[in-house]
PDB file of C-alpha atoms in Angstrom:
ATOM      1  CA  MET A   1       7.349-117.495  87.433  1.00 74.00           C
ATOM      2  CA  ILE A   2       3.770-117.187  88.648  1.00 87.00           C
ATOM      3  CA  ARG A   3       1.742-114.523  86.871  1.00 89.00           C
ATOM      4  CA  ASP A   4      -1.756-113.252  87.541  1.00 90.00           C
ATOM      5  CA  GLY A   5      -2.552-109.981  85.822  1.00 94.00           C
ATOM      6  CA  TYR A   6      -2.215-107.999  82.632  1.00 97.00           C
ATOM      7  CA  VAL A   7       0.802-108.228  80.358  1.00 97.00           C
ATOM      8  CA  ALA A   8       1.492-106.162  77.256  1.00 97.00           C
ATOM      9  CA  ARG A   9       3.777-106.852  74.315  1.00 97.00           C
ATOM     10  CA  TRP A  10       5.631-103.733  73.197  1.00 97.00           C
ATOM     11  CA  GLN A  11       8.645-103.564  70.897  1.00 96.00           C
ATOM     12  CA  GLY A  12       9.029-107.348  70.987  1.00 95.00           C
ATOM     13  CA  ARG A  13       9.087-107.699  74.768  1.00 96.00           C
ATOM     14  CA  GLU A  14       6.440-108.570  77.360  1.00 96.00           C
ATOM     15  CA  TYR A  15       5.881-106.308  80.342  1.00 97.00           C
ATOM     16  CA  GLU A  16       3.649-106.428  83.364  1.00 96.00           C
ATOM     17  CA  ALA A  17       0.973-103.898  82.417  1.00 98.00           C
ATOM     18  CA  SER A  18      -1.958-101.856  83.579  1.00 97.00           C
ATOM     19  CA  PRO A  19      -4.341-100.718  80.825  1.00 97.00           C
ATOM     20  CA  ASP A  20      -5.992 -97.368  81.490  1.00 94.00           C
ATOM     21  CA  GLY A  21      -8.257 -96.132  78.704  1.00 94.00           C
ATOM     22  CA  ASP A  22      -6.136 -94.855  75.836  1.00 97.00           C
ATOM     23  CA  GLN A  23      -2.880 -95.476  77.733  1.00 98.00           C
ATOM     24  CA  VAL A  24      -1.035 -98.500  79.065  1.00 98.00           C
ATOM     25  CA  ARG A  25       1.377 -98.452  81.989  1.00 98.00           C
ATOM     26  CA  LEU A  26       4.302-100.824  81.473  1.00 98.00           C
ATOM     27  CA  TYR A  27       6.396-102.074  84.401  1.00 98.00           C
ATOM     28  CA  ARG A  28       9.823-103.646  84.690  1.00 97.00           C
ATOM     29  CA  PRO A  29      12.126-104.439  87.627  1.00 96.00           C
ATOM     30  CA  ASP A  30      15.233-102.685  86.301  1.00 96.00           C
ATOM     31  CA  PRO A  31      15.971 -99.200  84.876  1.00 96.00           C
ATOM     32  CA  ALA A  32      15.645 -98.550  81.133  1.00 96.00           C
ATOM     33  CA  ASP A  33      15.293 -95.569  78.794  1.00 95.00           C
ATOM     34  CA  GLY A  34      11.917 -93.916  79.208  1.00 96.00           C
ATOM     35  CA  PHE A  35      11.067 -95.782  82.431  1.00 98.00           C
ATOM     36  CA  GLU A  36      10.852 -93.890  85.713  1.00 97.00           C
ATOM     37  CA  GLU A  37      11.502 -95.488  89.082  1.00 97.00           C
ATOM     38  CA  VAL A  38       8.311 -95.527  91.130  1.00 97.00           C
ATOM     39  CA  ARG A  39       9.944 -97.463  93.985  1.00 96.00           C
ATOM     40  CA  PRO A  40      13.050 -99.609  94.285  1.00 96.00           C
ATOM     41  CA  GLY A  41      12.803-102.505  91.847  1.00 95.00           C
ATOM     42  CA  ARG A  42       9.763-101.047  90.043  1.00 97.00           C
ATOM     43  CA  HIS A  43      10.031 -98.861  86.930  1.00 98.00           C
ATOM     44  CA  ARG A  44       7.092 -97.544  84.905  1.00 98.00           C
ATOM     45  CA  ARG A  45       6.559 -96.154  81.442  1.00 98.00           C
ATOM     46  CA  VAL A  46       3.223 -94.853  80.151  1.00 98.00           C
ATOM     47  CA  ILE A  47       2.594 -95.253  76.428  1.00 98.00           C
ATOM     48  CA  PRO A  48      -0.408 -94.849  74.107  1.00 98.00           C
ATOM     49  CA  ALA A  49      -2.506 -98.006  73.892  1.00 97.00           C
ATOM     50  CA  THR A  50      -2.204 -97.856  70.107  1.00 97.00           C
ATOM     51  CA  ASP A  51       1.576 -98.462  70.422  1.00 97.00           C
ATOM     52  CA  VAL A  52       1.089-101.807  72.183  1.00 97.00           C
ATOM     53  CA  ASP A  53       1.078-104.962  70.048  1.00 97.00           C
ATOM     54  CA  GLU A  54      -1.052-106.960  72.477  1.00 95.00           C
ATOM     55  CA  VAL A  55      -2.607-106.744  75.941  1.00 96.00           C
ATOM     56  CA  VAL A  56      -3.766-109.980  77.576  1.00 96.00           C
ATOM     57  CA  TYR A  57      -4.689-111.180  81.018  1.00 96.00           C
ATOM     58  CA  VAL A  58      -2.478-114.000  82.271  1.00 96.00           C
ATOM     59  CA  ARG A  59      -3.783-116.393  84.884  1.00 96.00           C
ATOM     60  CA  THR A  60      -1.973-119.361  86.442  1.00 96.00           C
ATOM     61  CA  THR A  61      -4.008-122.366  87.551  1.00 97.00           C
ATOM     62  CA  CYS A  62      -3.202-125.599  89.344  1.00 98.00           C
ATOM     63  CA  TRP A  63      -4.594-128.594  91.207  1.00 98.00           C
ATOM     64  CA  TRP A  64      -3.908-129.094  94.900  1.00 98.00           C
ATOM     65  CA  ARG A  65      -5.176-132.041  96.901  1.00 97.00           C
ATOM     66  CA  GLY A  66      -7.374-133.000  93.936  1.00 97.00           C
ATOM     67  CA  GLN A  67      -9.111-129.604  93.737  1.00 98.00           C
ATOM     68  CA  PRO A  68      -8.832-126.739  91.181  1.00 98.00           C
ATOM     69  CA  PHE A  69      -7.189-123.431  92.103  1.00 98.00           C
ATOM     70  CA  ILE A  70      -5.979-120.133  90.697  1.00 97.00           C
ATOM     71  CA  VAL A  71      -2.452-119.220  91.765  1.00 97.00           C
ATOM     72  CA  LEU A  72      -2.361-115.637  93.035  1.00 95.00           C
ATOM     73  CA  GLY A  73       1.272-115.388  94.072  1.00 93.00           C
ATOM     74  CA  GLN A  74       4.340-117.047  95.465  1.00 94.00           C
ATOM     75  CA  HIS A  75       6.511-116.682  98.551  1.00 95.00           C
ATOM     76  CA  GLU A  76       9.588-118.887  98.758  1.00 94.00           C
ATOM     77  CA  SER A  77       8.307-122.472  98.355  1.00 95.00           C
ATOM     78  CA  TRP A  78       4.654-121.591  99.003  1.00 97.00           C
ATOM     79  CA  LEU A  79       1.915-120.631  96.548  1.00 97.00           C
ATOM     80  CA  ARG A  80      -1.014-118.391  97.452  1.00 97.00           C
ATOM     81  CA  VAL A  81      -4.016-120.151  95.931  1.00 97.00           C
ATOM     82  CA  GLU A  82      -7.715-119.468  95.514  1.00 97.00           C
ATOM     83  CA  TYR A  83     -10.154-122.363  95.320  1.00 98.00           C
ATOM     84  CA  THR A  84     -12.298-122.422  92.170  1.00 97.00           C
ATOM     85  CA  GLY A  85     -14.329-125.561  92.861  1.00 96.00           C
ATOM     86  CA  GLY A  86     -17.246-123.632  94.348  1.00 95.00           C
ATOM     87  CA  LEU A  87     -18.010-126.059  97.175  1.00 96.00           C
ATOM     88  CA  ALA A  88     -17.892-124.487 100.649  1.00 96.00           C
ATOM     89  CA  PRO A  89     -17.744-127.866 102.473  1.00 97.00           C
ATOM     90  CA  VAL A  90     -14.678-128.868 100.432  1.00 97.00           C
ATOM     91  CA  ALA A  91     -13.006-125.517 101.158  1.00 97.00           C
ATOM     92  CA  ALA A  92     -13.714-125.962 104.863  1.00 96.00           C
ATOM     93  CA  ARG A  93     -12.306-129.521 104.887  1.00 96.00           C
ATOM     94  CA  MET A  94      -9.142-128.213 103.239  1.00 97.00           C
ATOM     95  CA  GLY A  95      -8.736-125.583 105.958  1.00 96.00           C
ATOM     96  CA  LEU A  96      -8.980-122.665 103.535  1.00 98.00           C
ATOM     97  CA  GLU A  97      -9.793-119.216 104.875  1.00 97.00           C
ATOM     98  CA  GLU A  98     -12.864-117.416 103.581  1.00 95.00           C
ATOM     99  CA  PHE A  99     -11.324-114.296 102.077  1.00 92.00           C
ATOM    100  CA  ASP A 100     -14.695-112.926 100.957  1.00 94.00           C
ATOM    101  CA  PHE A 101     -18.176-114.437 100.627  1.00 94.00           C
ATOM    102  CA  GLY A 102     -17.654-117.668  98.665  1.00 93.00           C
ATOM    103  CA  VAL A 103     -13.954-116.910  98.021  1.00 96.00           C
ATOM    104  CA  TYR A 104     -11.560-119.326  99.714  1.00 98.00           C
ATOM    105  CA  GLN A 105      -7.785-118.926  99.804  1.00 98.00           C
ATOM    106  CA  GLY A 106      -4.811-120.582 101.393  1.00 97.00           C
ATOM    107  CA  TRP A 107      -1.096-121.337 101.136  1.00 98.00           C
ATOM    108  CA  ALA A 108      -0.069-124.526  99.334  1.00 98.00           C
ATOM    109  CA  PRO A 109       3.420-126.029  99.495  1.00 97.00           C
ATOM    110  CA  ARG A 110       4.680-125.894  95.919  1.00 96.00           C
ATOM    111  CA  PRO A 111       5.811-129.560  95.889  1.00 96.00           C
ATOM    112  CA  GLU A 112       2.172-130.591  96.573  1.00 97.00           C
ATOM    113  CA  VAL A 113       0.780-128.606  93.624  1.00 97.00           C
ATOM    114  CA  ALA A 114       0.119-130.381  90.320  1.00 97.00           C
ATOM    115  CA  ASP A 115      -0.620-129.319  86.749  1.00 96.00           C
ATOM    116  CA  LEU A 116       0.635-125.735  87.084  1.00 96.00           C
ATOM    117  CA  ARG A 117      -0.470-123.948  83.870  1.00 96.00           C
ATOM    118  CA  GLU A 118      -0.532-120.431  82.547  1.00 95.00           C
ATOM    119  CA  TYR A 119      -3.514-119.252  80.498  1.00 94.00           C
ATOM    120  CA  ARG A 120      -3.729-116.125  78.369  1.00 93.00           C
ATOM    121  CA  VAL A 121      -7.177-114.581  78.114  1.00 85.00           C
TER     122      VAL A 121
END
């Protein structure tokens, strides 16, 4: 599973999360007590931040074609990646699209990606 965003530990389980001041929104894909469906496959529960055991940011990184990337998402056997090497000529040679000034992204075939790691900040 590729993760890039906040997660919170509450009652011994990790949830995708969105901290918001003194509250934290927890998300899960299936129904559960206290969670409301916000759309099919997405259920939310808002709890006080003081009830959460931990909130961290999870980021997945990798290497593709010898260059460092952050993994933003996944679709089938492709990974959406963002180049973190900071060299525009390298990004151009790799055929990455300039998503924003100095921000280069592309789709990498998962079998070509190496050293896939998850970091908790």
